[in-house]
Amino acid sequence: MGRVLSYRDVTERVMAQKAIQESESRFRQIFEQSADAIFLFNLTCTLVLDLNQVALKMFNYEKSELIGHPPDFLFSPEECRIIHNQTSETSNETGYWVDILHAHGKDGAEMYVSVRCRRIDLADQQVLLCTIRDISSRVRAEEENRAIEAKLIQANKMTSLGVLVAGIAHEINNPNNYILVSSELLSKSWKDACPILVEYQQHRGDFEIGGVSFDVMRHEIPNLLESITDGSRRIRDIVNGLKNFAREGKKGMRDDLNVNEVIQQATTIISHQIRRNTHRFQVDIEPALPTVQGNSQQIEQVLINLILNALQSLPDPERQVRVASRYDALTSMVCIEVSDQGIGIPDNISGRVLEPFFTTRLDKGGTGLGLSISNSIINDHDGTLTFSSSPSGTTFVIRIPANRTHKINEVQKHV
């Protein structure tokens, strides 16, 4: 009887071992033949235990470079903690999807991945089985769609703004024209009346005008009238600048543009913000610049955005913002530089500042669209938007091709 039981025990153990081996074989087969990258981590997600061939190909590593090492050269420590924390709070049956994580291949290339992790029992221990899918194409397509949608929203806003500004401009221009014409007429009248009043003063002595001595007012009235005239002209220029900025641009961008005039218009529109943020605003324009072909409203929009960003970066009003234009004969490019003495752009985000929706001012209403749209506009003009930055300030440079006629003239000068 004892031999029979012993034989049965041995038989059951053999069958159990065979079942385990078959199960492990099936697991290994599924593991290696899966279309997704699969990793086995320890429960704290601090050690790579195994991975399949798809994972090796995705991240461009050799097995020996990963097994037994922490996964922090694939994922950041923070993302490893996310995987561990979420998985520890989830049942074995359901697992957990982390929809989008940043991952890095051996060559440093960044990719977006989705990760599903669950705890499993393997060889008498619990491990994390993580299925990883490269969703970079999907994420980038979504970003492109959002950028296109943002452009459409911006275009609709500009159309609405154009209608609004046209109505406001009409209401402002009418009374402002009365002020301008009247102040100019009063200035001419004062020039005629002043000698008569001076002669009267010489014979009758000093007298008051508006409660103030004529001897004082004869010098103040011209200044007051000049201030009224200058202020009225300034209102006119700002309103005209807003009308030009907000009106729908011509398709094809075939206008010959004087970049210096665009700079003047842009700085006029935001003159209040300039005065409020810095006492040291400087404009250096190179005279007789060649023209460029483009849309003046769009270039103006880019300039306004760059100048406002520069102003917002200043820690105090004593720091400078400078706008300059120049012609680069070597590349036949017209260049506009916007530089500031602000806090600079940190190295860890400098590579992302031109990306759609990236902003460091989200809490202050920033959308992350300004620089992205600006970059797109300059690209549409066959130009480039580049920048350099340090802790002492940032410089953005717009480069747009000069008109062909100027290039031909430059060549003929050297023949």
Short mmCIF file of C-alpha atoms in Angstrom, two decimals:
data_model
loop_
_atom_site.label_atom_id
_atom_site.label_comp_id
_atom_site.label_asym_id
_atom_site.label_seq_id
_atom_site.Cartn_x
_atom_site.Cartn_y
_atom_site.Cartn_z
CA MET A 1 0.00 0.00 0.00
CA GLY A 2 2.89 2.35 0.87
CA ARG A 3 4.51 1.77 -2.50
CA VAL A 4 1.27 2.61 -4.29
CA LEU A 5 0.96 5.93 -2.42
CA SER A 6 4.60 6.73 -3.06
CA TYR A 7 4.15 6.00 -6.74
CA ARG A 8 1.10 8.24 -6.86
CA ASP A 9 2.96 11.06 -5.11
CA VAL A 10 5.82 10.85 -7.57
CA THR A 11 3.42 10.72 -10.50
CA GLU A 12 1.55 13.80 -9.25
CA ARG A 13 4.79 15.71 -8.72
CA VAL A 14 5.97 14.81 -12.21
CA MET A 15 2.64 15.87 -13.68
CA ALA A 16 2.70 19.09 -11.68
CA GLN A 17 6.23 19.89 -12.79
CA LYS A 18 5.29 19.11 -16.37
CA ALA A 19 2.27 21.40 -16.09
CA ILE A 20 4.46 24.15 -14.67
CA GLN A 21 6.99 23.69 -17.46
CA GLU A 22 4.24 23.77 -20.07
CA SER A 23 2.77 26.89 -18.46
CA GLU A 24 6.17 28.58 -18.38
CA SER A 25 6.75 27.53 -21.99
CA ARG A 26 3.41 29.02 -23.03
CA PHE A 27 4.17 32.19 -21.06
CA ARG A 28 7.60 32.47 -22.69
CA GLN A 29 6.06 31.90 -26.13
CA ILE A 30 3.43 34.59 -25.57
CA PHE A 31 6.06 36.83 -23.98
CA GLU A 32 8.39 36.65 -26.98
CA GLN A 33 5.76 36.61 -29.75
CA SER A 34 3.72 39.54 -28.44
CA ALA A 35 3.39 42.49 -30.82
CA ASP A 36 3.85 44.82 -27.84
CA ALA A 37 6.98 45.49 -25.85
CA ILE A 38 6.84 43.61 -22.54
CA PHE A 39 8.96 44.23 -19.45
CA LEU A 40 9.13 42.36 -16.17
CA PHE A 41 10.02 44.63 -13.23
CA ASN A 42 10.28 43.96 -9.53
CA LEU A 43 7.29 45.21 -7.53
CA THR A 44 8.86 48.58 -6.74
CA CYS A 45 9.70 49.15 -10.42
CA THR A 46 13.36 49.68 -9.56
CA LEU A 47 14.84 46.69 -11.41
CA VAL A 48 14.44 45.20 -14.90
CA LEU A 49 14.00 41.42 -14.58
CA ASP A 50 13.32 40.53 -18.21
CA LEU A 51 12.06 41.95 -21.51
CA ASN A 52 11.08 40.63 -24.91
CA GLN A 53 12.59 41.24 -28.36
CA VAL A 54 10.03 43.92 -29.26
CA ALA A 55 11.12 45.92 -26.20
CA LEU A 56 14.78 45.59 -27.19
CA LYS A 57 13.99 46.83 -30.69
CA MET A 58 11.80 49.69 -29.43
CA PHE A 59 14.44 51.06 -27.07
CA ASN A 60 17.48 49.93 -29.11
CA TYR A 61 19.26 48.19 -26.22
CA GLU A 62 20.92 44.81 -25.75
CA LYS A 63 19.40 42.54 -23.09
CA SER A 64 22.58 42.59 -21.04
CA GLU A 65 22.38 46.39 -20.84
CA LEU A 66 18.95 46.30 -19.19
CA ILE A 67 18.45 43.13 -17.14
CA GLY A 68 19.50 43.67 -13.54
CA HIS A 69 19.56 47.45 -13.96
CA PRO A 70 17.07 50.11 -12.82
CA PRO A 71 14.72 51.36 -15.58
CA ASP A 72 15.45 55.04 -14.92
CA PHE A 73 17.28 55.38 -18.23
CA LEU A 74 14.01 54.37 -19.93
CA PHE A 75 11.65 56.34 -17.67
CA SER A 76 12.25 59.16 -15.26
CA PRO A 77 12.25 58.27 -11.52
CA GLU A 78 8.96 60.14 -11.17
CA GLU A 79 7.33 58.05 -13.91
CA CYS A 80 8.66 54.85 -12.32
CA ARG A 81 7.00 55.95 -9.08
CA ILE A 82 3.73 56.55 -10.94
CA ILE A 83 3.83 53.00 -12.32
CA HIS A 84 4.62 51.52 -8.90
CA ASN A 85 2.05 53.59 -6.98
CA GLN A 86 -0.80 53.02 -9.41
CA THR A 87 -0.12 49.31 -9.74
CA SER A 88 0.07 48.78 -5.97
CA GLU A 89 -3.39 50.34 -5.64
CA THR A 90 -4.94 48.19 -8.38
CA SER A 91 -6.05 44.57 -8.31
CA ASN A 92 -4.09 41.88 -10.14
CA GLU A 93 -7.02 41.16 -12.42
CA THR A 94 -7.58 44.62 -13.85
CA GLY A 95 -4.09 46.02 -13.97
CA TYR A 96 -3.52 49.70 -14.66
CA TRP A 97 -3.08 51.80 -17.81
CA VAL A 98 -0.81 54.83 -17.72
CA ASP A 99 -1.99 56.47 -20.92
CA ILE A 100 0.96 58.70 -21.79
CA LEU A 101 4.48 58.58 -20.42
CA HIS A 102 7.72 59.96 -21.77
CA ALA A 103 10.34 57.34 -22.54
CA HIS A 104 13.85 57.52 -23.97
CA GLY A 105 15.66 55.15 -26.29
CA LYS A 106 19.38 54.41 -26.18
CA ASP A 107 20.06 57.12 -28.77
CA GLY A 108 18.29 59.68 -26.57
CA ALA A 109 15.26 59.90 -28.86
CA GLU A 110 12.13 60.81 -26.93
CA MET A 111 8.96 58.82 -27.46
CA TYR A 112 5.48 58.74 -26.02
CA VAL A 113 4.26 55.40 -24.70
CA SER A 114 1.22 53.92 -23.01
CA VAL A 115 1.93 51.40 -20.27
CA ARG A 116 -0.32 48.70 -18.78
CA CYS A 117 1.01 47.04 -15.65
CA ARG A 118 -0.30 44.25 -13.46
CA ARG A 119 1.12 42.09 -10.71
CA ILE A 120 1.63 38.42 -11.57
CA ASP A 121 3.08 35.39 -9.78
CA LEU A 122 6.18 34.07 -11.52
CA ALA A 123 8.63 31.50 -10.12
CA ASP A 124 7.28 31.83 -6.58
CA GLN A 125 7.51 35.62 -6.55
CA GLN A 126 5.30 38.56 -7.52
CA VAL A 127 6.54 40.77 -10.33
CA LEU A 128 5.21 43.62 -12.46
CA LEU A 129 4.34 42.67 -16.02
CA CYS A 130 4.22 45.85 -18.09
CA THR A 131 2.98 46.03 -21.67
CA ILE A 132 4.33 49.10 -23.47
CA ARG A 133 3.06 50.59 -26.73
CA ASP A 134 4.73 53.36 -28.71
CA ILE A 135 2.02 55.99 -29.29
CA SER A 136 4.34 58.77 -30.48
CA SER A 137 2.63 59.06 -33.88
CA ARG A 138 -0.79 59.35 -32.26
CA VAL A 139 0.33 61.96 -29.74
CA ARG A 140 2.13 64.05 -32.36
CA ALA A 141 -0.88 63.86 -34.68
CA GLU A 142 -3.09 65.07 -31.82
CA GLU A 143 -0.66 67.92 -31.13
CA GLU A 144 -0.69 68.90 -34.81
CA ASN A 145 -4.49 68.82 -34.85
CA ARG A 146 -4.62 71.00 -31.74
CA ALA A 147 -2.16 73.42 -33.34
CA ILE A 148 -4.28 73.60 -36.51
CA GLU A 149 -7.40 74.11 -34.42
CA ALA A 150 -5.63 76.84 -32.45
CA LYS A 151 -4.70 78.59 -35.71
CA LEU A 152 -8.33 78.46 -36.85
CA ILE A 153 -9.49 79.84 -33.51
CA GLN A 154 -6.88 82.59 -33.76
CA ALA A 155 -7.99 83.41 -37.31
CA ASN A 156 -11.63 83.64 -36.18
CA LYS A 157 -10.59 85.86 -33.28
CA MET A 158 -8.69 88.15 -35.62
CA THR A 159 -11.71 88.38 -37.94
CA SER A 160 -13.98 89.26 -35.02
CA LEU A 161 -11.37 91.69 -33.71
CA GLY A 162 -11.24 93.37 -37.12
CA VAL A 163 -14.99 94.02 -37.08
CA LEU A 164 -14.84 95.27 -33.48
CA VAL A 165 -11.83 97.52 -34.06
CA ALA A 166 -13.35 99.01 -37.22
CA GLY A 167 -16.43 100.07 -35.24
CA ILE A 168 -14.44 101.42 -32.30
CA ALA A 169 -12.02 103.21 -34.61
CA HIS A 170 -14.90 105.04 -36.28
CA GLU A 171 -16.32 106.15 -32.92
CA ILE A 172 -12.90 107.33 -31.70
CA ASN A 173 -11.72 108.94 -34.93
CA ASN A 174 -14.70 111.28 -35.32
CA PRO A 175 -14.29 113.19 -32.02
CA ASN A 176 -10.53 112.89 -32.25
CA ASN A 177 -10.57 114.60 -35.65
CA TYR A 178 -12.45 117.53 -34.08
CA ILE A 179 -9.79 117.73 -31.36
CA LEU A 180 -6.92 117.58 -33.86
CA VAL A 181 -8.36 120.16 -36.27
CA SER A 182 -9.40 122.47 -33.42
CA SER A 183 -6.02 122.28 -31.65
CA GLU A 184 -4.18 123.09 -34.88
CA LEU A 185 -6.55 126.04 -35.50
CA LEU A 186 -6.11 127.26 -31.92
CA SER A 187 -2.32 127.08 -32.29
CA LYS A 188 -2.43 129.26 -35.40
CA SER A 189 -4.88 131.65 -33.70
CA TRP A 190 -2.66 131.93 -30.63
CA LYS A 191 0.32 132.88 -32.80
CA ASP A 192 -1.78 135.73 -34.21
CA ALA A 193 -3.30 136.78 -30.87
CA CYS A 194 -0.20 136.59 -28.68
CA PRO A 195 1.56 139.72 -30.08
CA ILE A 196 -1.61 141.73 -29.53
CA LEU A 197 -1.87 140.55 -25.92
CA VAL A 198 1.83 141.28 -25.34
CA GLU A 199 1.32 144.84 -26.59
CA TYR A 200 -1.71 145.17 -24.30
CA GLN A 201 0.39 143.93 -21.34
CA GLN A 202 3.10 146.48 -22.07
CA HIS A 203 0.61 149.34 -21.91
CA ARG A 204 -1.75 148.12 -19.17
CA GLY A 205 0.43 145.82 -17.08
CA ASP A 206 0.12 142.11 -16.39
CA PHE A 207 -3.32 140.49 -16.31
CA GLU A 208 -4.76 137.03 -15.75
CA ILE A 209 -6.01 134.40 -18.19
CA GLY A 210 -7.97 131.59 -16.57
CA GLY A 211 -6.78 132.74 -13.15
CA VAL A 212 -3.10 132.58 -14.16
CA SER A 213 -0.78 135.48 -14.95
CA PHE A 214 -0.51 136.22 -18.68
CA ASP A 215 3.27 136.40 -18.27
CA VAL A 216 3.14 132.68 -17.35
CA MET A 217 0.39 131.66 -19.76
CA ARG A 218 2.06 133.23 -22.81
CA HIS A 219 4.70 130.48 -22.48
CA GLU A 220 2.39 127.70 -21.27
CA ILE A 221 -0.42 127.97 -23.82
CA PRO A 222 1.76 126.96 -26.83
CA ASN A 223 3.00 123.95 -24.85
CA LEU A 224 -0.56 122.99 -23.88
CA LEU A 225 -1.80 123.28 -27.45
CA GLU A 226 1.19 121.30 -28.74
CA SER A 227 0.48 118.56 -26.17
CA ILE A 228 -3.16 118.39 -27.27
CA THR A 229 -2.13 118.14 -30.93
CA ASP A 230 0.54 115.52 -30.24
CA GLY A 231 -1.86 113.48 -28.10
CA SER A 232 -4.53 113.61 -30.77
CA ARG A 233 -2.07 112.52 -33.45
CA ARG A 234 -0.96 109.69 -31.19
CA ILE A 235 -4.55 108.52 -30.80
CA ARG A 236 -4.93 108.63 -34.59
CA ASP A 237 -1.74 106.60 -35.12
CA ILE A 238 -2.72 103.98 -32.52
CA VAL A 239 -6.22 103.59 -33.99
CA ASN A 240 -4.81 103.27 -37.51
CA GLY A 241 -2.27 100.76 -36.26
CA LEU A 242 -5.01 98.69 -34.63
CA LYS A 243 -7.07 98.79 -37.82
CA ASN A 244 -4.10 97.59 -39.85
CA PHE A 245 -3.24 94.91 -37.31
CA ALA A 246 -6.76 93.52 -37.07
CA ARG A 247 -7.86 93.65 -40.69
CA GLU A 248 -7.83 90.45 -42.70
CA GLY A 249 -4.50 90.08 -44.50
CA LYS A 250 -4.26 89.51 -48.22
CA LYS A 251 -3.82 85.96 -49.36
CA GLY A 252 -0.58 85.04 -51.02
CA MET A 253 1.47 87.50 -48.93
CA ARG A 254 2.74 89.37 -52.00
CA ASP A 255 2.97 92.87 -50.52
CA ASP A 256 6.36 94.59 -50.52
CA LEU A 257 7.00 95.33 -46.86
CA ASN A 258 9.26 97.88 -45.23
CA VAL A 259 10.29 96.10 -42.04
CA ASN A 260 11.14 99.38 -40.30
CA GLU A 261 7.57 100.60 -40.80
CA VAL A 262 6.22 97.35 -39.36
CA ILE A 263 8.45 97.80 -36.29
CA GLN A 264 7.16 101.36 -35.84
CA GLN A 265 3.53 100.21 -36.09
CA ALA A 266 4.04 97.36 -33.63
CA THR A 267 5.74 99.55 -31.02
CA THR A 268 3.05 102.20 -31.38
CA ILE A 269 0.26 99.71 -30.69
CA ILE A 270 1.84 98.46 -27.45
CA SER A 271 3.44 101.75 -26.38
CA HIS A 272 1.47 101.73 -23.10
CA GLN A 273 2.77 98.27 -22.13
CA ILE A 274 6.29 99.35 -23.06
CA ARG A 275 6.18 102.45 -20.84
CA ARG A 276 4.65 100.46 -17.98
CA ASN A 277 7.28 97.69 -18.00
CA THR A 278 10.59 99.37 -18.84
CA HIS A 279 12.29 102.75 -18.72
CA ARG A 280 14.86 101.58 -21.24
CA PHE A 281 13.18 100.68 -24.51
CA GLN A 282 15.44 101.11 -27.52
CA VAL A 283 14.77 100.84 -31.26
CA ASP A 284 17.76 100.68 -33.63
CA ILE A 285 16.76 100.49 -37.28
CA GLU A 286 19.09 100.23 -40.22
CA PRO A 287 18.02 102.82 -42.81
CA ALA A 288 17.37 101.88 -46.44
CA LEU A 289 16.64 98.24 -45.69
CA PRO A 290 15.55 96.14 -48.67
CA THR A 291 11.89 95.23 -48.69
CA VAL A 292 10.56 91.74 -48.08
CA GLN A 293 7.47 90.04 -49.43
CA GLY A 294 4.89 89.17 -46.85
CA ASN A 295 1.86 89.98 -44.78
CA SER A 296 2.44 93.08 -42.66
CA GLN A 297 -0.29 92.19 -40.15
CA GLN A 298 1.23 88.78 -39.50
CA ILE A 299 4.78 90.12 -39.08
CA GLU A 300 3.35 92.80 -36.79
CA GLN A 301 1.60 90.10 -34.76
CA VAL A 302 4.90 88.21 -34.35
CA LEU A 303 6.77 91.37 -33.29
CA ILE A 304 4.12 92.34 -30.76
CA ASN A 305 4.23 88.87 -29.25
CA LEU A 306 8.04 88.85 -29.01
CA ILE A 307 8.17 92.34 -27.48
CA LEU A 308 5.46 91.52 -24.93
CA ASN A 309 7.30 88.33 -23.96
CA ALA A 310 10.50 90.35 -23.55
CA LEU A 311 8.73 92.91 -21.35
CA GLN A 312 7.21 90.17 -19.17
CA SER A 313 10.65 88.64 -18.58
CA LEU A 314 12.09 91.81 -17.00
CA PRO A 315 12.57 91.62 -13.22
CA ASP A 316 12.43 95.43 -12.93
CA PRO A 317 11.80 98.47 -15.17
CA GLU A 318 15.51 99.42 -15.25
CA ARG A 319 16.26 96.42 -17.49
CA GLN A 320 16.39 97.03 -21.23
CA VAL A 321 14.39 95.76 -24.19
CA ARG A 322 15.87 96.45 -27.62
CA VAL A 323 14.41 96.03 -31.11
CA ALA A 324 16.79 96.27 -34.05
CA SER A 325 16.68 95.74 -37.81
CA ARG A 326 19.56 94.98 -40.16
CA TYR A 327 20.37 93.44 -43.52
CA ASP A 328 22.64 90.40 -43.76
CA ALA A 329 24.24 90.64 -47.20
CA LEU A 330 25.86 87.20 -46.93
CA THR A 331 22.52 85.41 -46.64
CA SER A 332 20.35 88.07 -48.36
CA MET A 333 18.15 88.11 -45.27
CA VAL A 334 16.43 91.00 -43.52
CA CYS A 335 16.78 90.46 -39.77
CA ILE A 336 14.76 91.74 -36.83
CA GLU A 337 16.18 91.22 -33.35
CA VAL A 338 14.20 91.49 -30.12
CA SER A 339 16.51 91.26 -27.12
CA ASP A 340 15.92 91.72 -23.42
CA GLN A 341 17.82 91.81 -20.14
CA GLY A 342 15.32 89.49 -18.51
CA ILE A 343 15.70 86.28 -16.55
CA GLY A 344 16.46 84.11 -19.57
CA ILE A 345 15.05 80.74 -20.62
CA PRO A 346 16.19 77.74 -18.53
CA ASP A 347 18.14 75.09 -20.45
CA ASN A 348 15.71 72.34 -19.48
CA ILE A 349 12.82 74.01 -21.36
CA SER A 350 14.65 75.87 -24.14
CA GLY A 351 14.01 73.02 -26.55
CA ARG A 352 10.25 73.25 -26.04
CA VAL A 353 9.45 76.98 -26.10
CA LEU A 354 8.36 76.88 -29.76
CA GLU A 355 6.10 73.84 -29.22
CA PRO A 356 2.33 74.38 -29.31
CA PHE A 357 0.69 74.75 -25.87
CA PHE A 358 3.98 74.90 -23.98
CA THR A 359 3.95 77.79 -21.50
CA THR A 360 5.53 78.69 -18.18
CA ARG A 361 2.75 81.22 -17.47
CA LEU A 362 -0.27 78.92 -17.36
CA ASP A 363 -1.31 80.41 -14.00
CA LYS A 364 -1.24 83.89 -15.56
CA GLY A 365 -3.39 83.04 -18.56
CA GLY A 366 -0.64 81.88 -20.90
CA THR A 367 -1.82 79.49 -23.63
CA GLY A 368 1.52 78.46 -25.09
CA LEU A 369 0.34 79.47 -28.56
CA GLY A 370 2.15 82.79 -29.06
CA LEU A 371 5.62 81.55 -29.95
CA SER A 372 4.30 78.50 -31.77
CA ILE A 373 2.06 80.59 -34.02
CA SER A 374 4.85 83.16 -34.46
CA ASN A 375 7.23 80.42 -35.58
CA SER A 376 4.62 79.11 -38.01
CA ILE A 377 4.03 82.59 -39.46
CA ILE A 378 7.75 83.17 -40.07
CA ASN A 379 8.08 79.71 -41.63
CA ASP A 380 5.21 80.60 -43.98
CA HIS A 381 7.30 83.61 -45.05
CA ASP A 382 10.21 81.26 -45.93
CA GLY A 383 12.06 82.66 -42.94
CA THR A 384 13.31 81.43 -39.59
CA LEU A 385 12.69 82.31 -35.96
CA THR A 386 15.61 81.45 -33.68
CA PHE A 387 16.69 82.46 -30.20
CA SER A 388 19.61 82.37 -27.81
CA SER A 389 19.33 82.74 -24.06
CA SER A 390 21.39 83.05 -20.90
CA PRO A 391 20.57 84.01 -17.30
CA SER A 392 21.21 87.65 -18.27
CA GLY A 393 18.70 87.80 -21.13
CA THR A 394 17.25 86.42 -24.35
CA THR A 395 17.47 87.41 -28.01
CA PHE A 396 14.97 86.31 -30.67
CA VAL A 397 15.96 86.78 -34.31
CA ILE A 398 13.54 86.85 -37.24
CA ARG A 399 15.13 86.27 -40.66
CA ILE A 400 13.10 86.83 -43.83
CA PRO A 401 14.46 86.70 -47.41
CA ALA A 402 14.98 90.10 -49.02
CA ASN A 403 13.14 90.83 -52.25
CA ARG A 404 14.74 89.34 -55.35
CA THR A 405 15.25 92.74 -57.00
CA HIS A 406 17.50 93.80 -54.13
CA LYS A 407 19.49 90.57 -54.39
CA ILE A 408 20.07 91.21 -58.09
CA ASN A 409 21.23 94.78 -57.37
CA GLU A 410 23.64 93.51 -54.71
CA VAL A 411 25.15 91.04 -57.16
CA GLN A 412 25.53 93.71 -59.86
CA LYS A 413 27.41 95.98 -57.42
CA HIS A 414 30.10 93.34 -57.06
CA VAL A 415 30.41 92.49 -60.77
#
